[in-house]
């Protein structure tokens, strides 16, 4: 698949993915009181998607929409 995620977009995805992963683990470990338990796997999945797309510089949704931030 063609790379369609630019450098700053990729850095943002990796940073946000890391933050969401930490929040997901904090919810899972009950460090964040009052957060619904279903939020942990949702944030975890979103975190993995962002980390993978940021690391590979490829986004399937961008391909479907015709978006390319590598310019």
Coordinates of C-alpha atoms in Angstrom, one line a residue, residues 12-55:
X12 CA 0.9 13.3 15.8
X13 CA -0.6 9.9 15.4
X14 CA 2.2 8.1 17.3
X15 CA 2.0 10.7 20.1
X16 CA -1.8 10.6 20.4
X17 CA -1.7 6.8 20.1
X18 CA 0.7 6.6 23.0
X19 CA -1.4 8.9 25.2
X20 CA -4.6 7.0 24.4
X21 CA -2.7 3.7 25.2
X22 CA -1.6 5.0 28.6
X23 CA -5.2 6.3 29.4
X24 CA -6.6 2.9 28.3
X25 CA -4.2 1.1 30.7
X26 CA -5.0 3.5 33.5
X27 CA -8.7 2.8 33.1
X28 CA -8.0 -0.9 33.0
X29 CA -6.0 -0.6 36.3
X30 CA -8.7 1.5 38.0
X31 CA -6.3 4.5 38.2
X32 CA -9.0 6.7 36.7
X33 CA -12.1 6.6 38.9
X34 CA -15.5 6.8 37.4
X35 CA -14.5 5.9 33.8
X36 CA -16.7 3.2 32.3
X37 CA -14.8 -0.1 31.8
X38 CA -15.9 -0.4 28.1
X39 CA -13.8 2.7 27.4
X40 CA -10.5 0.8 28.0
X41 CA -10.7 -1.6 25.1
X42 CA -12.1 1.1 22.8
X43 CA -9.2 3.4 23.6
X44 CA -6.8 0.6 23.4
X45 CA -8.0 -0.4 19.9
X46 CA -7.9 3.3 18.7
X47 CA -4.4 3.6 20.2
X48 CA -3.2 0.6 18.2
X49 CA -4.7 1.9 15.0
X50 CA -3.0 5.3 15.5
X51 CA 0.4 3.7 16.4
X52 CA 0.4 1.4 13.5
X53 CA -0.7 4.0 10.9
X54 CA 1.8 6.5 12.3
X55 CA 4.7 4.0 12.3

